[in-house]
mmCIF file of C-alpha atoms and ligand atoms in Angstrom:
data_model
loop_
_atom_site.group_PDB
_atom_site.id
_atom_site.type_symbol
_atom_site.label_atom_id
_atom_site.label_comp_id
_atom_site.label_asym_id
_atom_site.label_seq_id
_atom_site.Cartn_x
_atom_site.Cartn_y
_atom_site.Cartn_z
ATOM 1 C CA MET W 18 81.196 269.949 42.235
ATOM 2 C CA PRO W 19 84.342 270.040 39.635
ATOM 3 C CA LEU W 20 86.094 266.494 39.555
ATOM 4 C CA LEU W 21 89.271 268.407 39.928
ATOM 5 C CA GLU W 22 89.798 271.719 41.520
ATOM 6 C CA VAL W 23 93.621 273.460 41.651
ATOM 7 C CA LYS W 24 94.175 276.026 43.868
ATOM 8 C CA ASN W 25 97.019 278.550 43.842
ATOM 9 C CA LEU W 26 99.631 275.429 43.043
ATOM 10 C CA LYS W 27 103.154 276.082 43.489
ATOM 11 C CA THR W 28 105.821 273.619 42.589
ATOM 12 C CA TYR W 29 109.475 274.715 42.634
ATOM 13 C CA TYR W 30 112.834 273.040 42.117
ATOM 14 C CA TYR W 31 115.133 273.404 45.125
ATOM 15 C CA THR W 32 118.299 273.250 43.083
ATOM 16 C CA LEU W 33 122.181 274.173 43.975
ATOM 17 C CA ARG W 34 121.975 277.379 42.004
ATOM 18 C CA GLY W 35 118.707 278.412 43.616
ATOM 19 C CA VAL W 36 114.764 277.825 43.930
ATOM 20 C CA VAL W 37 112.909 277.435 40.493
ATOM 21 C CA LYS W 38 109.672 278.769 40.545
ATOM 22 C CA ALA W 39 108.709 276.537 37.804
ATOM 23 C CA VAL W 40 104.572 276.619 39.004
ATOM 24 C CA ASP W 41 103.849 279.519 40.524
ATOM 25 C CA ASP W 42 100.266 280.020 41.960
ATOM 26 C CA VAL W 43 98.379 278.133 39.269
ATOM 27 C CA SER W 44 94.522 277.534 39.271
ATOM 28 C CA PHE W 45 91.981 275.686 37.413
ATOM 29 C CA THR W 46 89.058 273.423 37.595
ATOM 30 C CA LEU W 47 88.196 270.120 35.703
ATOM 31 C CA GLU W 48 84.437 268.728 35.319
ATOM 32 C CA LYS W 49 83.695 265.445 34.635
ATOM 33 C CA GLY W 50 84.015 263.997 31.051
ATOM 34 C CA GLU W 51 85.985 267.643 30.451
ATOM 35 C CA VAL W 52 88.996 268.024 28.055
ATOM 36 C CA LEU W 53 91.245 270.618 29.241
ATOM 37 C CA GLY W 54 94.359 271.606 26.746
ATOM 38 C CA LEU W 55 97.293 272.889 28.636
ATOM 39 C CA ALA W 56 99.564 274.770 26.296
ATOM 40 C CA GLY W 57 102.460 276.949 26.188
ATOM 41 C CA GLU W 58 106.297 277.040 25.164
ATOM 42 C CA SER W 59 108.259 274.052 26.275
ATOM 43 C CA GLY W 60 109.744 275.190 29.537
ATOM 44 C CA CYS W 61 106.522 276.854 30.997
ATOM 45 C CA GLY W 62 105.651 274.651 33.558
ATOM 46 C CA LYS W 63 102.712 272.415 31.650
ATOM 47 C CA SER W 64 104.524 269.142 32.389
ATOM 48 C CA THR W 65 105.443 269.889 36.031
ATOM 49 C CA VAL W 66 101.629 270.929 36.491
ATOM 50 C CA ALA W 67 100.979 267.294 35.401
ATOM 51 C CA TRP W 68 103.364 265.802 37.703
ATOM 52 C CA SER W 69 101.774 267.132 40.435
ATOM 53 C CA LEU W 70 98.906 266.264 39.362
ATOM 54 C CA LEU W 71 99.810 262.699 40.384
ATOM 55 C CA GLY W 72 101.639 264.164 43.377
ATOM 56 C CA MET W 73 105.205 263.018 42.145
ATOM 57 C CA PRO W 74 107.323 266.265 40.558
ATOM 58 C CA PRO W 75 110.552 265.191 39.250
ATOM 59 C CA SER W 76 113.148 265.712 42.252
ATOM 60 C CA PRO W 77 114.287 268.165 42.844
ATOM 61 C CA GLY W 78 110.870 269.475 42.681
ATOM 62 C CA ARG W 79 108.324 269.815 45.694
ATOM 63 C CA ILE W 80 104.847 270.865 46.157
ATOM 64 C CA ALA W 81 105.646 274.502 47.776
ATOM 65 C CA GLY W 82 102.021 275.522 48.374
ATOM 66 C CA GLY W 83 98.334 275.257 47.262
ATOM 67 C CA HIS W 84 95.669 272.682 46.880
ATOM 68 C CA ILE W 85 94.736 269.667 44.389
ATOM 69 C CA TYR W 86 91.684 268.941 45.217
ATOM 70 C CA LEU W 87 90.240 265.632 43.643
ATOM 71 C CA HIS W 88 86.362 264.680 44.542
ATOM 72 C CA ASP W 89 86.237 260.942 44.427
ATOM 73 C CA ASP W 90 82.110 259.955 43.588
ATOM 74 C CA GLU W 91 82.844 256.438 44.732
ATOM 75 C CA ALA W 92 84.183 256.774 48.073
ATOM 76 C CA GLY W 93 82.184 260.099 48.569
ATOM 77 C CA GLU W 94 85.536 261.821 49.770
ATOM 78 C CA THR W 95 87.907 264.787 48.529
ATOM 79 C CA TYR W 96 91.544 264.244 48.490
ATOM 80 C CA ASP W 97 93.979 267.003 48.832
ATOM 81 C CA ILE W 98 96.582 265.681 46.546
ATOM 82 C CA ALA W 99 99.108 268.428 47.126
ATOM 83 C CA ASN W 100 99.149 268.021 50.956
ATOM 84 C CA MET W 101 98.470 263.763 50.793
ATOM 85 C CA ALA W 102 101.068 261.085 52.379
ATOM 86 C CA GLU W 103 102.414 258.906 49.720
ATOM 87 C CA GLU W 104 101.496 255.723 50.780
ATOM 88 C CA GLU W 105 97.586 257.407 50.643
ATOM 89 C CA LEU W 106 98.337 258.694 47.009
ATOM 90 C CA ARG W 107 99.605 255.250 46.128
ATOM 91 C CA SER W 108 96.666 253.253 46.906
ATOM 92 C CA LYS W 109 93.771 255.631 46.521
ATOM 93 C CA VAL W 110 94.769 257.979 43.674
ATOM 94 C CA ARG W 111 97.776 257.304 41.470
ATOM 95 C CA TRP W 112 96.688 255.384 38.374
ATOM 96 C CA ARG W 113 93.157 254.504 40.224
ATOM 97 C CA LYS W 114 92.028 257.997 39.800
ATOM 98 C CA ILE W 115 94.667 259.897 37.964
ATOM 99 C CA SER W 116 96.626 258.370 35.331
ATOM 100 C CA MET W 117 99.294 259.388 32.596
ATOM 101 C CA VAL W 118 100.009 258.704 29.489
ATOM 102 C CA PHE W 119 104.051 259.610 29.235
ATOM 103 C CA GLN W 120 105.758 261.918 27.114
ATOM 104 C CA GLY W 121 107.694 259.324 24.336
ATOM 105 C CA ALA W 122 106.251 255.822 24.131
ATOM 106 C CA MET W 123 109.631 254.264 23.762
ATOM 107 C CA ASN W 124 110.491 255.781 27.335
ATOM 108 C CA ALA W 125 107.935 254.872 29.142
ATOM 109 C CA LEU W 126 107.826 251.050 28.112
ATOM 110 C CA THR W 127 110.960 248.923 29.263
ATOM 111 C CA PRO W 128 112.520 247.347 26.423
ATOM 112 C CA VAL W 129 113.910 243.969 27.887
ATOM 113 C CA HIS W 130 109.724 243.020 29.309
ATOM 114 C CA ARG W 131 106.801 241.987 26.644
ATOM 115 C CA VAL W 132 104.357 244.459 26.400
ATOM 116 C CA GLY W 133 101.982 242.567 27.986
ATOM 117 C CA ASP W 134 103.393 241.433 31.544
ATOM 118 C CA GLN W 135 104.301 245.510 31.466
ATOM 119 C CA ILE W 136 100.527 246.465 31.232
ATOM 120 C CA ALA W 137 99.629 243.280 33.526
ATOM 121 C CA GLU W 138 102.018 244.678 36.477
ATOM 122 C CA PRO W 139 99.812 248.006 37.985
ATOM 123 C CA LEU W 140 96.553 245.633 37.930
ATOM 124 C CA ILE W 141 98.846 243.142 39.949
ATOM 125 C CA LEU W 142 100.226 245.423 41.839
ATOM 126 C CA HIS W 143 97.712 248.316 42.575
ATOM 127 C CA ALA W 144 94.273 246.145 42.168
ATOM 128 C CA GLY W 145 95.484 242.659 43.684
ATOM 129 C CA MET W 146 94.220 240.609 40.411
ATOM 130 C CA THR W 147 95.915 237.312 39.669
ATOM 131 C CA LYS W 148 98.335 236.821 37.152
ATOM 132 C CA GLU W 149 95.430 235.092 34.943
ATOM 133 C CA GLU W 150 92.481 237.997 35.552
ATOM 134 C CA ALA W 151 95.478 240.431 34.747
ATOM 135 C CA MET W 152 96.276 239.178 31.406
ATOM 136 C CA ASN W 153 92.717 238.803 30.651
ATOM 137 C CA ARG W 154 92.301 242.630 30.941
ATOM 138 C CA VAL W 155 95.317 243.224 29.328
ATOM 139 C CA VAL W 156 93.793 241.353 26.469
ATOM 140 C CA GLU W 157 90.634 243.708 27.039
ATOM 141 C CA LEU W 158 92.638 246.839 27.323
ATOM 142 C CA LEU W 159 94.766 246.209 24.328
ATOM 143 C CA ASN W 160 91.831 245.550 21.846
ATOM 144 C CA MET W 161 90.256 248.690 23.564
ATOM 145 C CA VAL W 162 93.234 250.797 22.279
ATOM 146 C CA GLY W 163 92.632 248.967 18.588
ATOM 147 C CA LEU W 164 95.554 246.113 19.133
ATOM 148 C CA ASP W 165 95.255 242.282 18.561
ATOM 149 C CA ASP W 166 96.204 240.084 21.221
ATOM 150 C CA THR W 167 99.021 239.084 19.972
ATOM 151 C CA ILE W 168 100.767 242.209 21.249
ATOM 152 C CA ALA W 169 100.818 241.163 24.307
ATOM 153 C CA MET W 170 103.840 238.963 23.915
ATOM 154 C CA ARG W 171 105.985 240.883 21.842
ATOM 155 C CA TYR W 172 108.693 243.610 23.183
ATOM 156 C CA PRO W 173 108.630 246.769 22.568
ATOM 157 C CA HIS W 174 111.393 246.984 19.651
ATOM 158 C CA GLU W 175 109.112 244.574 17.699
ATOM 159 C CA LEU W 176 106.277 247.208 17.621
ATOM 160 C CA SER W 177 106.098 250.184 15.481
ATOM 161 C CA GLY W 178 105.438 253.711 16.872
ATOM 162 C CA GLY W 179 102.035 254.637 16.531
ATOM 163 C CA GLN W 180 101.780 250.622 18.418
ATOM 164 C CA LYS W 181 103.612 251.376 21.166
ATOM 165 C CA GLN W 182 101.685 254.887 21.716
ATOM 166 C CA ARG W 183 98.585 252.866 21.862
ATOM 167 C CA VAL W 184 100.093 250.432 24.437
ATOM 168 C CA VAL W 185 100.973 253.178 26.838
ATOM 169 C CA ILE W 186 97.397 254.426 26.348
ATOM 170 C CA ALA W 187 96.363 251.140 27.091
ATOM 171 C CA MET W 188 98.788 251.183 30.288
ATOM 172 C CA ALA W 189 97.369 254.384 31.591
ATOM 173 C CA LEU W 190 93.722 252.977 31.205
ATOM 174 C CA ALA W 191 94.669 249.854 33.074
ATOM 175 C CA LEU W 192 92.988 250.852 36.397
ATOM 176 C CA ASP W 193 89.822 252.715 34.661
ATOM 177 C CA PRO W 194 90.872 256.078 36.002
ATOM 178 C CA ASP W 195 88.534 259.249 35.910
ATOM 179 C CA ILE W 196 90.729 261.578 34.770
ATOM 180 C CA VAL W 197 93.941 260.530 32.153
ATOM 181 C CA ILE W 198 96.566 263.243 31.675
ATOM 182 C CA ALA W 199 98.299 263.057 28.330
ATOM 183 C CA ASP W 200 101.947 264.633 27.919
ATOM 184 C CA GLU W 201 102.582 265.345 24.322
ATOM 185 C CA PRO W 202 100.993 262.298 22.975
ATOM 186 C CA THR W 203 101.734 262.222 19.901
ATOM 187 C CA THR W 204 105.132 264.017 19.473
ATOM 188 C CA ALA W 205 107.626 261.966 17.370
ATOM 189 C CA LEU W 206 104.917 260.158 15.743
ATOM 190 C CA ASP W 207 104.051 260.900 11.572
ATOM 191 C CA VAL W 208 100.879 262.952 10.963
ATOM 192 C CA VAL W 209 98.662 260.146 9.895
ATOM 193 C CA VAL W 210 99.319 258.183 13.028
ATOM 194 C CA GLN W 211 99.072 261.472 15.130
ATOM 195 C CA ALA W 212 95.354 261.516 13.583
ATOM 196 C CA GLN W 213 94.520 257.879 14.437
ATOM 197 C CA ILE W 214 96.077 258.465 17.985
ATOM 198 C CA LEU W 215 94.100 261.506 18.371
ATOM 199 C CA ASN W 216 90.994 260.064 17.446
ATOM 200 C CA LEU W 217 91.544 256.746 19.742
ATOM 201 C CA MET W 218 91.520 259.445 22.591
ATOM 202 C CA LYS W 219 88.660 261.309 21.645
ATOM 203 C CA GLU W 220 86.764 257.943 21.285
ATOM 204 C CA LEU W 221 87.983 256.725 24.877
ATOM 205 C CA GLN W 222 87.020 260.053 26.470
ATOM 206 C CA TRP W 223 83.744 259.793 24.806
ATOM 207 C CA LYS W 224 82.586 256.633 25.471
ATOM 208 C CA LYS W 225 83.584 256.635 29.160
ATOM 209 C CA LYS W 226 82.710 260.274 29.705
ATOM 210 C CA ARG W 227 86.442 260.100 31.065
ATOM 211 C CA SER W 228 88.273 263.686 31.848
ATOM 212 C CA ILE W 229 91.339 264.252 29.654
ATOM 213 C CA ILE W 230 94.286 266.854 30.502
ATOM 214 C CA LEU W 231 96.139 267.116 27.533
ATOM 215 C CA ILE W 232 99.637 268.731 27.343
ATOM 216 C CA THR W 233 101.169 270.103 24.602
ATOM 217 C CA HIS W 234 103.020 272.989 22.748
ATOM 218 C CA ASP W 235 100.790 272.150 19.369
ATOM 219 C CA LEU W 236 98.017 274.424 19.686
ATOM 220 C CA SER W 237 96.306 272.707 16.313
ATOM 221 C CA ILE W 238 96.089 269.507 18.612
ATOM 222 C CA ILE W 239 94.403 271.052 21.534
ATOM 223 C CA ALA W 240 91.924 272.976 18.785
ATOM 224 C CA GLU W 241 90.859 269.119 18.126
ATOM 225 C CA LEU W 242 90.069 267.758 21.275
ATOM 226 C CA ALA W 243 89.871 270.528 23.855
ATOM 227 C CA ASP W 244 86.469 271.700 25.705
ATOM 228 C CA LYS W 245 88.658 274.075 28.013
ATOM 229 C CA VAL W 246 91.797 275.529 27.016
ATOM 230 C CA ALA W 247 94.836 277.044 29.520
ATOM 231 C CA ILE W 248 97.511 279.035 27.888
ATOM 232 C CA MET W 249 100.781 278.750 30.149
ATOM 233 C CA TYR W 250 103.678 281.112 30.699
ATOM 234 C CA ALA W 251 106.655 281.179 32.921
ATOM 235 C CA GLY W 252 104.813 278.812 35.263
ATOM 236 C CA LYS W 253 101.853 280.816 35.558
ATOM 237 C CA ILE W 254 98.269 280.393 33.502
ATOM 238 C CA VAL W 255 97.919 283.725 31.678
ATOM 239 C CA GLU W 256 94.533 283.058 29.632
ATOM 240 C CA ILE W 257 91.784 280.432 30.339
ATOM 241 C CA GLY W 258 88.343 279.756 28.751
ATOM 242 C CA PRO W 259 86.351 277.279 26.413
ATOM 243 C CA SER W 260 88.532 276.093 23.700
ATOM 244 C CA SER W 261 85.666 278.313 21.021
ATOM 245 C CA GLU W 262 86.884 281.252 23.275
ATOM 246 C CA ILE W 263 90.639 280.761 23.050
ATOM 247 C CA PHE W 264 90.629 280.033 19.362
ATOM 248 C CA ASN W 265 88.472 282.399 18.081
ATOM 249 C CA ASN W 266 88.305 285.459 20.514
ATOM 250 C CA PRO W 267 92.023 285.480 21.946
ATOM 251 C CA GLN W 268 92.597 287.916 24.625
ATOM 252 C CA HIS W 269 96.316 287.881 25.834
ATOM 253 C CA PRO W 270 99.301 288.911 23.663
ATOM 254 C CA TYR W 271 100.968 285.854 24.099
ATOM 255 C CA THR W 272 97.744 283.801 23.089
ATOM 256 C CA GLN W 273 97.341 286.114 19.895
ATOM 257 C CA LEU W 274 100.952 285.179 19.251
ATOM 258 C CA LEU W 275 101.196 281.615 19.629
ATOM 259 C CA LEU W 276 97.931 281.288 17.808
ATOM 260 C CA LYS W 277 99.526 283.288 14.639
ATOM 261 C CA ALA W 278 102.106 280.709 14.803
ATOM 262 C CA ILE W 279 100.053 277.613 13.828
ATOM 263 C CA PRO W 280 100.214 276.773 10.121
ATOM 264 C CA ARG W 281 96.836 276.748 8.478
ATOM 265 C CA LEU W 282 95.802 275.333 5.464
ATOM 266 C CA ARG W 283 92.876 276.565 4.329
ATOM 267 C CA GLY W 284 92.189 280.560 3.945
ATOM 268 C CA PRO W 285 95.084 283.339 2.969
ATOM 269 C CA ILE W 286 98.584 282.357 3.062
ATOM 270 C CA ASP W 287 100.028 284.317 6.096
ATOM 271 C CA LYS W 288 103.583 284.674 7.102
ATOM 272 C CA LEU W 289 103.841 282.619 9.909
ATOM 273 C CA ALA W 290 104.417 284.939 13.219
ATOM 274 C CA TYR W 291 107.235 283.890 15.729
ATOM 275 C CA ILE W 292 107.224 285.339 19.095
ATOM 276 C CA PRO W 293 110.659 287.158 19.830
ATOM 277 C CA GLY W 294 112.694 286.689 22.465
ATOM 278 C CA THR W 295 112.622 283.839 25.412
ATOM 279 C CA PRO W 296 110.967 282.930 28.619
ATOM 280 C CA PRO W 297 112.264 284.385 31.482
ATOM 281 C CA ASP W 298 115.176 282.433 34.081
ATOM 282 C CA LEU W 299 112.479 281.423 36.386
ATOM 283 C CA MET W 300 115.134 281.136 39.162
ATOM 284 C CA SER W 301 114.975 285.443 38.962
ATOM 285 C CA PRO W 302 111.403 286.113 36.893
ATOM 286 C CA PRO W 303 110.900 289.584 36.405
ATOM 287 C CA PRO W 304 108.711 291.682 38.355
ATOM 288 C CA GLY W 305 105.498 292.663 37.126
ATOM 289 C CA CYS W 306 103.990 290.826 34.318
ATOM 290 C CA ARG W 307 106.530 288.010 33.026
ATOM 291 C CA PHE W 308 105.834 288.494 29.515
ATOM 292 C CA TYR W 309 106.777 291.850 29.409
ATOM 293 C CA PRO W 310 110.371 292.041 27.853
ATOM 294 C CA ARG W 311 108.520 290.331 24.409
ATOM 295 C CA CYS W 312 105.286 291.891 24.554
ATOM 296 C CA PRO W 313 104.192 294.143 21.725
ATOM 297 C CA TYR W 314 101.774 296.198 24.173
ATOM 298 C CA ALA W 315 104.109 296.334 26.959
ATOM 299 C CA MET W 316 103.237 299.480 29.236
ATOM 300 C CA ASP W 317 105.028 300.802 32.280
ATOM 301 C CA VAL W 318 102.711 299.288 34.823
ATOM 302 C CA CYS W 319 103.151 295.628 33.120
ATOM 303 C CA MET W 320 106.900 296.102 34.590
ATOM 304 C CA ARG W 321 105.847 296.581 38.002
ATOM 305 C CA GLU W 322 102.786 294.808 39.127
ATOM 306 C CA GLU W 323 101.253 291.623 38.403
ATOM 307 C CA PRO W 324 98.042 291.689 36.225
ATOM 308 C CA GLU W 325 95.254 289.816 38.475
ATOM 309 C CA MET W 326 93.254 287.247 36.402
ATOM 310 C CA VAL W 327 89.939 289.222 35.012
ATOM 311 C CA GLU W 328 86.787 288.084 33.858
ATOM 312 C CA VAL W 329 86.219 288.733 29.769
ATOM 313 C CA GLY W 330 83.436 286.762 28.474
ATOM 314 C CA LYS W 331 81.628 283.586 29.836
ATOM 315 C CA ASP W 332 83.989 281.399 31.832
ATOM 316 C CA HIS W 333 86.926 283.335 30.187
ATOM 317 C CA TYR W 334 89.657 284.800 32.024
ATOM 318 C CA VAL W 335 92.878 286.595 31.174
ATOM 319 C CA ALA W 336 95.889 288.157 33.085
ATOM 320 C CA CYS W 337 96.726 291.244 31.254
ATOM 321 C CA TRP W 338 96.982 294.796 32.523
ATOM 322 C CA LEU W 339 95.087 295.699 28.944
ATOM 323 C CA HIS W 340 92.050 294.071 30.655
ATOM 324 C CA SER W 341 92.287 294.792 34.452
ATOM 325 C CA LYS W 342 91.787 298.234 35.969
ATOM 326 C CA ARG W 343 94.717 299.893 37.244
HETATM 327 FE FE1 SF4 R 421 101.852 292.594 27.640
HETATM 328 FE FE2 SF4 R 421 100.917 293.852 30.131
HETATM 329 FE FE3 SF4 R 421 99.354 292.476 29.265
HETATM 330 FE FE4 SF4 R 421 101.804 291.584 30.081
HETATM 331 S S1 SF4 R 421 100.395 293.001 30.886
HETATM 332 S S2 SF4 R 421 100.558 290.601 28.480
HETATM 333 S S3 SF4 R 421 103.111 293.225 29.366
HETATM 334 S S4 SF4 R 421 100.280 294.286 28.127
#
């Protein structure tokens, strides 16, 4: 049984202008110890998936359908996050089983509180620790992410970008969750610090057999860490499979174009590809395949009917009429 099973998830934003179908029928699984990379251009629904997994899509968003099954080995129970009461989510799932490394460390930290107090807060509130027990755990967590104890007494503005990002990772690990979602964890960091943070995440995942969902628009980061990759376009997963398959044998035209847009240091210097056009308005997405206005292989059927996911290799699935039977 997978640790997490997302089935036909729909998360919509109910705005005054209409309903934005940000995540529209998304399904995937995550095994214990697996790193899943969720990639796609900005606005494709990656972050909405992340927030939905915590049962808290940003307002005016709501989970409109589907299931998010989380298997809790310790309790011997399976929860459906998509259909759980808020109180139960807070006491059983959020931060304890699934936590999140937020996008942009500075936004995740409160400037007026010391770092140690901020890491201690969920330990006191959610794990019922005393202040002293919480501070001992704070030191343990800081050391785990490669920071020394004195950082606990500092304010966020006294830390470098890399140190702040480590603190945010320590916060996400506070209650020892089974799954950590990292949303653009290295955005705004220079390449050296970026590499350090990725190494840290690899180490933390490997030591505890923790599962990670890594969300980024940067496929080179996913190539470093992920076992499995899901490519999202306009609120849907269009291709999913083992990392080696996605990077060496991509089957969806969108994936192929995304990969061509990664700069390479080795090999012949090619002109970087770009994907002409923009993703559709998710308030009124086109019928059929949502990629057809930008797809170099678009056919008549693509404009009329939505392609279903088909298996094109071991555990490798793609939604494209080039592979589906008509
Ligand atoms: Fe292109 Fe058609 Fe495949 Fe969509 S279904 S990606 S439009 S070939």
